[in-house]
Amino acid sequence: MEEHIQFSEQNLVHEEEIGHGAFGTTFIAENISNNMKVAVKRMSNQRKEIQKYAMITENRINTLSNNKNIAPLFGYYQADEFFHIVMPYYVNGSLANFLDKVGSIDRIESARISSEILNALVFLHMKKVVHRNLKPGNILIGENGEMRLTDIAMEEFQKRVEGKFDTLNYMAPELIKARKLTYAVDIWSFGCIVYELLSGDLAFDHEDDGSLKKMICAGAYKMHGKVPTSAATIIVECVQKQASKRPSSQDLFFHKWISESAEESEKN
């Protein structure tokens, strides 16, 4: 792994833009010292916040890079009015890219993907970190097809960017209502992702943001016909309006649908 002190504007050549969202713009870059391709997330540098950004990022490097289903951070640097975070570049892109190409995914593979997302969530929640922006676009696909969660903000940083949202479709009601955040916001998002994996469609979708927010807050979705009964239970448990009724990531990791699908996969 690259040491974060090796990165600067001088030894990274920015290439094409590969992502843009509420928290910044992501580029492919090449480290000219070793020709290594990396991804660089560029965020506006609010000068009063730069030390906090650096401290939070340093903390993430030290505590959240030891899980196989979390994308590590290589380092960070400041240049002009921007704060940059350096990450691995995954040539396979994101789960969102993959879903755009294939639509729905079969039950066994969906369960594998779900279990890897849960593995990361269990780890994060044990570290007292809420992802808060869990969605297919923030799940990268590693070299061996493993899921890698990215865009994980530490809780201190999340409090400072309250109200900035990328995608409504996966957002829990309490986020929309600006209520206290708990790990349950990630569970809601996870349920929405499972729905999309199996059906190829969004659980909550509307062209008007106001109407979409109302749908989410009402928990108004219909179970898709492609979703098998065994998997429908996990979605129903996760996508509950009342956050306290949602299961924990640890409980979900041992859910019957996950374990039975894994056993079936091993037999085949």
Short mmCIF file of C-alpha atoms in Angstrom, two decimals:
data_model
loop_
_atom_site.label_atom_id
_atom_site.label_comp_id
_atom_site.label_asym_id
_atom_site.label_seq_id
_atom_site.Cartn_x
_atom_site.Cartn_y
_atom_site.Cartn_z
CA MET A 1 0.00 0.00 0.00
CA GLU A 2 1.18 3.53 -0.77
CA GLU A 3 2.08 5.74 2.20
CA HIS A 4 -0.11 8.81 2.30
CA ILE A 5 2.90 11.14 2.75
CA GLN A 6 4.05 10.26 -0.81
CA PHE A 7 1.13 11.98 -2.50
CA SER A 8 1.07 15.58 -3.70
CA GLU A 9 -0.02 17.66 -6.67
CA GLN A 10 3.53 17.29 -8.03
CA ASN A 11 3.62 13.50 -8.30
CA LEU A 12 0.05 12.86 -9.45
CA VAL A 13 -1.11 13.52 -13.01
CA HIS A 14 -4.90 13.86 -13.17
CA GLU A 15 -6.56 12.15 -16.11
CA GLU A 16 -10.28 11.64 -16.83
CA GLU A 17 -13.16 12.35 -14.46
CA ILE A 18 -14.95 9.16 -13.39
CA GLY A 19 -17.48 10.43 -10.87
CA HIS A 20 -19.19 13.52 -9.54
CA GLY A 21 -21.44 13.89 -6.51
CA ALA A 22 -22.44 16.03 -3.57
CA PHE A 23 -19.16 15.37 -1.78
CA GLY A 24 -16.78 16.08 -4.66
CA THR A 25 -15.40 14.98 -8.01
CA THR A 26 -13.36 11.81 -8.58
CA PHE A 27 -10.60 11.50 -11.18
CA ILE A 28 -8.27 8.78 -12.38
CA ALA A 29 -4.68 9.87 -11.74
CA GLU A 30 -1.24 8.39 -12.29
CA ASN A 31 1.48 8.44 -9.66
CA ILE A 32 4.49 9.44 -11.76
CA SER A 33 6.92 7.94 -9.23
CA ASN A 34 5.71 4.38 -9.94
CA ASN A 35 3.16 4.69 -12.82
CA MET A 36 0.43 3.42 -10.50
CA LYS A 37 -3.15 4.33 -11.36
CA VAL A 38 -5.15 5.70 -8.44
CA ALA A 39 -8.49 7.41 -7.92
CA VAL A 40 -8.45 10.90 -6.44
CA LYS A 41 -11.52 12.48 -4.84
CA ARG A 42 -11.33 16.27 -4.91
CA MET A 43 -13.44 18.20 -2.39
CA SER A 44 -13.81 21.93 -1.86
CA ASN A 45 -11.40 23.06 0.80
CA GLN A 46 -13.15 25.10 3.47
CA ARG A 47 -10.02 26.44 5.12
CA LYS A 48 -11.48 26.34 8.63
CA GLU A 49 -12.27 22.65 8.14
CA ILE A 50 -9.04 21.42 6.52
CA GLN A 51 -7.43 20.19 9.75
CA LYS A 52 -10.61 18.33 10.65
CA TYR A 53 -10.73 16.78 7.15
CA ALA A 54 -7.12 15.66 7.53
CA MET A 55 -7.63 14.26 11.04
CA ILE A 56 -10.76 12.35 10.02
CA THR A 57 -9.08 10.97 6.88
CA GLU A 58 -6.00 9.94 8.87
CA ASN A 59 -8.27 8.16 11.33
CA ARG A 60 -10.00 6.32 8.51
CA ILE A 61 -6.67 5.22 7.03
CA ASN A 62 -5.61 3.82 10.39
CA THR A 63 -8.85 2.14 11.44
CA LEU A 64 -10.95 1.21 8.42
CA SER A 65 -8.48 -0.22 5.92
CA ASN A 66 -8.30 -3.73 7.36
CA ASN A 67 -11.49 -5.19 5.97
CA LYS A 68 -11.58 -7.04 2.66
CA ASN A 69 -14.88 -5.42 1.70
CA ILE A 70 -13.86 -1.82 2.35
CA ALA A 71 -11.83 0.16 -0.18
CA PRO A 72 -8.68 1.39 1.59
CA LEU A 73 -7.42 4.96 1.51
CA PHE A 74 -3.84 5.58 0.38
CA GLY A 75 -3.55 9.13 1.66
CA TYR A 76 -4.55 12.74 1.24
CA TYR A 77 -3.13 16.14 0.34
CA GLN A 78 -4.16 19.77 0.03
CA ALA A 79 -3.71 21.80 -3.16
CA ASP A 80 -5.02 25.32 -3.72
CA GLU A 81 -8.69 25.45 -2.72
CA PHE A 82 -9.16 21.66 -2.78
CA PHE A 83 -8.71 18.78 -0.35
CA HIS A 84 -7.81 15.49 -2.09
CA ILE A 85 -8.25 11.90 -0.90
CA VAL A 86 -6.25 9.22 -2.74
CA MET A 87 -7.79 5.76 -3.15
CA PRO A 88 -7.23 2.63 -5.25
CA TYR A 89 -8.56 2.74 -8.79
CA TYR A 90 -10.81 -0.26 -9.48
CA VAL A 91 -10.97 -0.95 -13.20
CA ASN A 92 -14.18 -3.00 -12.81
CA GLY A 93 -16.06 0.10 -11.72
CA SER A 94 -18.98 0.10 -9.31
CA LEU A 95 -21.93 -2.14 -8.59
CA ALA A 96 -24.09 0.59 -10.16
CA ASN A 97 -22.13 0.28 -13.42
CA PHE A 98 -22.59 -3.49 -13.34
CA LEU A 99 -26.34 -3.26 -12.68
CA ASP A 100 -26.71 -0.80 -15.55
CA LYS A 101 -25.23 -3.45 -17.85
CA VAL A 102 -26.96 -6.59 -16.61
CA GLY A 103 -30.17 -5.43 -14.93
CA SER A 104 -31.10 -7.94 -12.23
CA ILE A 105 -28.75 -10.54 -10.74
CA ASP A 106 -29.60 -14.14 -9.88
CA ARG A 107 -30.48 -15.16 -6.33
CA ILE A 108 -27.21 -16.91 -5.46
CA GLU A 109 -24.96 -14.11 -6.73
CA SER A 110 -27.19 -11.47 -5.13
CA ALA A 111 -26.81 -13.24 -1.79
CA ARG A 112 -23.01 -13.34 -2.19
CA ILE A 113 -22.90 -9.63 -2.95
CA SER A 114 -25.24 -8.93 -0.04
CA SER A 115 -23.13 -10.94 2.40
CA GLU A 116 -20.00 -8.99 1.40
CA ILE A 117 -21.78 -5.67 1.86
CA LEU A 118 -22.93 -6.87 5.28
CA ASN A 119 -19.42 -7.97 6.18
CA ALA A 120 -18.29 -4.38 5.65
CA LEU A 121 -21.29 -2.94 7.52
CA VAL A 122 -20.72 -5.17 10.54
CA PHE A 123 -17.10 -3.96 10.63
CA LEU A 124 -18.07 -0.30 10.28
CA HIS A 125 -20.78 -0.47 12.91
CA MET A 126 -18.41 -2.18 15.34
CA LYS A 127 -16.08 0.79 14.77
CA LYS A 128 -19.01 3.12 15.53
CA VAL A 129 -19.13 4.43 11.97
CA VAL A 130 -22.33 5.02 10.01
CA HIS A 131 -21.78 4.92 6.25
CA ARG A 132 -24.81 7.14 5.64
CA ASN A 133 -24.56 7.14 1.83
CA LEU A 134 -24.72 3.42 1.02
CA LYS A 135 -25.76 2.80 -2.60
CA PRO A 136 -24.52 0.75 -5.60
CA GLY A 137 -22.49 3.71 -6.84
CA ASN A 138 -20.47 3.64 -3.61
CA ILE A 139 -19.76 -0.08 -3.83
CA LEU A 140 -16.74 -0.80 -6.01
CA ILE A 141 -15.89 -4.15 -7.58
CA GLY A 142 -12.42 -5.42 -6.81
CA GLU A 143 -10.02 -7.37 -8.98
CA ASN A 144 -11.50 -10.72 -7.90
CA GLY A 145 -15.11 -9.59 -8.01
CA GLU A 146 -15.30 -8.72 -4.32
CA MET A 147 -17.42 -5.80 -3.13
CA ARG A 148 -15.55 -2.79 -1.73
CA LEU A 149 -17.45 -0.06 0.09
CA THR A 150 -16.20 3.47 -0.50
CA ASP A 151 -17.16 7.06 0.34
CA ILE A 152 -17.30 6.19 4.01
CA ALA A 153 -17.46 9.40 6.04
CA MET A 154 -16.55 9.40 9.69
CA GLU A 155 -19.38 10.54 11.96
CA GLU A 156 -17.64 13.83 12.82
CA PHE A 157 -17.41 14.73 9.14
CA GLN A 158 -20.97 13.61 8.47
CA LYS A 159 -22.27 16.08 11.02
CA ARG A 160 -20.53 18.88 9.17
CA VAL A 161 -22.10 18.04 5.82
CA GLU A 162 -25.64 17.47 7.09
CA GLY A 163 -28.14 18.08 4.33
CA LYS A 164 -25.82 17.23 1.42
CA PHE A 165 -27.18 14.20 -0.37
CA ASP A 166 -26.18 12.40 -3.52
CA THR A 167 -29.07 10.02 -4.19
CA LEU A 168 -32.49 10.02 -2.57
CA ASN A 169 -33.52 6.53 -3.71
CA TYR A 170 -31.57 4.70 -0.99
CA MET A 171 -32.09 7.23 1.79
CA ALA A 172 -33.83 6.29 5.04
CA PRO A 173 -36.84 8.36 6.21
CA GLU A 174 -34.97 9.70 9.23
CA LEU A 175 -32.30 11.18 6.95
CA ILE A 176 -34.95 13.03 4.97
CA LYS A 177 -36.57 14.24 8.19
CA ALA A 178 -33.16 15.29 9.58
CA ARG A 179 -33.59 13.15 12.68
CA LYS A 180 -30.85 11.55 14.74
CA LEU A 181 -28.75 9.15 12.68
CA THR A 182 -28.17 5.59 13.81
CA TYR A 183 -26.73 2.49 12.15
CA ALA A 184 -30.29 1.78 10.99
CA VAL A 185 -29.92 4.25 8.10
CA ASP A 186 -27.42 1.83 6.55
CA ILE A 187 -29.82 -1.07 7.06
CA TRP A 188 -32.57 0.73 5.12
CA SER A 189 -30.13 1.42 2.27
CA PHE A 190 -29.00 -2.20 2.31
CA GLY A 191 -32.60 -3.38 1.92
CA CYS A 192 -33.04 -1.07 -1.07
CA ILE A 193 -29.87 -2.48 -2.63
CA VAL A 194 -31.02 -6.09 -2.18
CA TYR A 195 -34.32 -5.15 -3.87
CA GLU A 196 -32.42 -3.69 -6.82
CA LEU A 197 -30.01 -6.62 -7.12
CA LEU A 198 -32.86 -9.10 -7.47
CA SER A 199 -35.31 -7.03 -9.51
CA GLY A 200 -33.19 -4.64 -11.55
CA ASP A 201 -35.49 -1.83 -10.39
CA LEU A 202 -35.42 0.74 -7.61
CA ALA A 203 -37.63 0.11 -4.58
CA PHE A 204 -38.36 3.84 -4.39
CA ASP A 205 -38.42 5.89 -7.57
CA HIS A 206 -40.17 9.01 -8.81
CA GLU A 207 -39.14 11.74 -11.24
CA ASP A 208 -40.13 14.40 -8.70
CA ASP A 209 -37.91 14.62 -5.60
CA GLY A 210 -40.73 15.86 -3.39
CA SER A 211 -42.95 12.93 -4.33
CA LEU A 212 -40.03 10.54 -3.88
CA LYS A 213 -39.39 11.83 -0.36
CA LYS A 214 -43.06 11.30 0.50
CA MET A 215 -42.91 7.72 -0.83
CA ILE A 216 -39.84 6.98 1.27
CA CYS A 217 -41.22 8.53 4.44
CA ALA A 218 -44.43 6.52 3.97
CA GLY A 219 -42.49 3.33 3.21
CA ALA A 220 -44.58 3.08 0.04
CA TYR A 221 -43.07 0.41 -2.19
CA LYS A 222 -44.35 -2.77 -3.83
CA MET A 223 -42.44 -6.03 -3.71
CA HIS A 224 -41.21 -6.84 -7.20
CA GLY A 225 -42.33 -10.09 -8.81
CA LYS A 226 -38.71 -11.11 -9.48
CA VAL A 227 -37.84 -11.11 -5.78
CA PRO A 228 -38.04 -14.66 -4.35
CA THR A 229 -39.99 -15.11 -1.12
CA SER A 230 -36.87 -16.09 0.82
CA ALA A 231 -35.22 -12.78 -0.08
CA ALA A 232 -38.37 -10.69 0.29
CA THR A 233 -38.26 -11.22 4.05
CA ILE A 234 -34.87 -9.53 4.36
CA ILE A 235 -36.11 -6.52 2.37
CA VAL A 236 -39.27 -6.20 4.47
CA GLU A 237 -37.20 -6.34 7.68
CA CYS A 238 -34.77 -3.67 6.49
CA VAL A 239 -37.18 -1.24 4.83
CA GLN A 240 -39.26 -0.36 7.87
CA LYS A 241 -40.23 3.24 8.59
CA GLN A 242 -39.40 2.92 12.27
CA ALA A 243 -35.63 2.72 12.55
CA SER A 244 -35.69 0.83 15.86
CA LYS A 245 -37.52 -2.08 14.22
CA ARG A 246 -34.81 -2.73 11.64
CA PRO A 247 -32.38 -5.56 12.36
CA SER A 248 -28.69 -4.96 13.02
CA SER A 249 -26.06 -5.65 10.38
CA GLN A 250 -24.83 -8.55 12.52
CA ASP A 251 -28.30 -10.13 12.63
CA LEU A 252 -28.63 -9.77 8.87
CA PHE A 253 -25.25 -11.38 8.28
CA PHE A 254 -26.72 -14.64 9.62
CA HIS A 255 -30.08 -14.26 7.87
CA LYS A 256 -31.54 -17.49 6.50
CA TRP A 257 -31.55 -16.21 2.91
CA ILE A 258 -27.83 -15.38 3.09
CA SER A 259 -26.75 -18.66 4.72
CA GLU A 260 -28.93 -20.95 2.60
CA SER A 261 -27.79 -19.28 -0.62
CA ALA A 262 -24.15 -19.68 0.44
CA GLU A 263 -24.68 -23.38 1.15
CA GLU A 264 -26.37 -23.86 -2.21
CA SER A 265 -23.52 -22.07 -3.96
CA GLU A 266 -20.94 -24.36 -2.32
CA LYS A 267 -22.85 -27.46 -3.47
CA ASN A 268 -22.81 -26.21 -7.05
#
